[in-house]
Amino acid sequence: MPARLVMKFGPMKGKVFPLDGDNITVGREVGNTIIIEDKELSRHHARILLSNGVYSIEDTGSTNGTFINEQRVTTAAPLRSGDVIALGEVTFLFEIINLDPKATAVSLKRAEVRSSLEQKTAREKKRPKPGGIGISGEDVDIGADVVGGDKVVSNVYNYYQSPSGGKKTPLAKEIARFLARAAKSWLIWAALAVIILGVVGWAWYQQQPVSVAGCKSEGNYIILVGQFEALGVAERPVGRFIVDDLKQKLVTGLPPVNFIVCEYPRALKNDAEALAAAQANQADVVVWGNYTANFIEAAIQVGDTSSLVIPQDVLAKTANVRVRMTDERQDSISRHVLAVFDIIFMGRGGVYEFMQGSVKVFPIPPTNVQVISTGVSRYTYEFTNLFTSDTEQALEQVNQGLEMDAGNPILLILQSGALQRLGKFNEAMDSAEAASRLGPANWPPPFFMKANRGLFTGNYDEAINYYSQFIAVRADDWFPYTMRGYLWLMKGDLAQAKADIDKSLSLQPAENWPFTWAVSIALRQGRLAEVKQYVAEAMTRFPDAEAGEKAAEIIAAQEINPFTPALSAFWSMNQGLFNKAIQKAEMATLIDPKFTDAYLIAGLSYCNLDKLPEAEAAYTQALTLEPNFTLLYLLRAGTRQGQGNLNGAMSDLGMVQTSPQAGQLNEYVQAAMQGKLSCKNALTYTP
């Protein structure tokens, strides 16, 4: 009872392995009956036995296990035709080949009859025909179209020489018969050639990737989903359900991220086909797989790698993940697709894109989808799921990944990020330094991670140095200019801060962060008209102010650095959420008591809640830190005037009138004296 294995997932997808013998060994080392060069297989992984007509399989101490229909094999287990065998990440279909003994006997009998007829025909060819040429079977073999030319010509000349000088003889008939037979033979061969070329051409065409209409789109993230292959079951539209789910979760459910989901018209059967299809459609991620009656297996892999900084093989082993689900109508792989995108962003060097991708994973609820990858990508996926909710556990996951692949620069950056969130800045720096040595020289994430130590510990010069290196390798990215501008602002260098923030704004930022610091700089320089423009533009472009706050939380937990709560406080205030703004501002001052902007935001928020004493106290604290911040005197004058402290109000207005910004703020001072300007409308007042 012969049997075979058909590889369904793995490096030789589609290859058939006959099971010849009663003891078949499988592994990656030379000497096994079946050798599979896959790192997830052990050197001696499993053994297939045949005893009394029954096949069975047993694990031979492999690292990643042997499974039959998702059940791990611990002892020898019987095999049935149609069973799915998984060795690590390599999947086979076990098939028993049923042969009919009677049919075999008939075939042998037919072969004997055919041989007898061929021998009889050969004997007749050697026999001279009456009145014929007398060409032997050795000279002309019509079946093979081989002609012994010299003897043919001699026999023809001797037999058909015409004594009458041009009289038509039987030679013409014999030549016509010969040519007709030859022509017939060539027509048959020509027809066969056309058929073969057609079959080969169609097979070649079927292997060429298809360009899906409307899939290529500049500035969007493309997901290509192939048709899923049915394994021994009736076909059903698995791929279509996956496409619809991804569109609902990622296209409709996650604005403003620009995802496009495209349905590929063919089944993709291996990594190479999937990659070729992705490249033809400039798809960032490609999804493909197959299904049985019990489950669906999907491969989610990196697609077009033209914009990568990290080598493609490193990115693929870190990001590519295989999952198993049971119901394509209920289960969703959207979280897994986003996790792969997150690693792609990291591989491209897009630090902000990585943070944004991490934020987008969180709102999508997990479903009944099992990760069956056994390589480092399994730990990468778990890391992205746990990073903000349970950073300690996320760190444990990435540490396990590094045990498998200690030289992986992406894993080292993830490790550095987790350590930073936990406040372990020196350990985080060590991981970032290792990633810098192992990754490409023009890869920005190590510079970002190293800059963060200075950001979180108040060593702004160190942070500025690393952000300058970041900018040197990625000069067209708004993000490092924003961060360096913020650091210049913290150092009090308004000219450098303004230059970097202006550059960031010119590069079309993807978040409201640079607008925050543009407002802060303009307030210090007395450019109140520009403040209104910045706020209006930011509120129009980024109505969801919380998105920026969530992305900032990826850098560090709110209790580590005032950057994140300050962003939240400022945009909460502009949305009229004054109590939240006060709460976030106070959080920022607890982290850094010298953070002037937090007191400014608290004062404006208290003022709008008619809590004038609290507002005055906040402005006074800010002036203690920055006595040259002229606008603060104008704002405090409003609170004092509202409380009936006219002398105090006039004293503050006098400070404005004698400052270098007197000319810029004169109309505001006059409005305050006339009662037209108060601390409530100071930032929105138009002279």
XYZ file of C-alpha atoms in Angstrom, residues 74 85 104 143 223 233-234 258-259 264 370 382 397 507 535 553 555 579 627 629:
20
model
C 4.189 12.368 21.953
C 1.443 16.699 9.403
C -2.402 -3.476 -13.381
C 7.951 4.992 -37.589
C -2.031 44.620 1.542
C -12.293 19.875 0.570
C -14.797 21.769 -1.544
C -3.910 54.912 4.435
C -4.364 51.155 3.961
C -5.279 38.728 -5.900
C -3.367 31.004 16.863
C 3.737 38.874 21.140
C 9.109 37.917 24.801
C 7.934 68.347 5.713
C -3.739 76.184 16.524
C 3.317 57.113 24.886
C 8.395 56.610 23.409
C -10.008 69.837 33.754
C 11.214 85.959 34.093
C 8.665 85.302 29.191
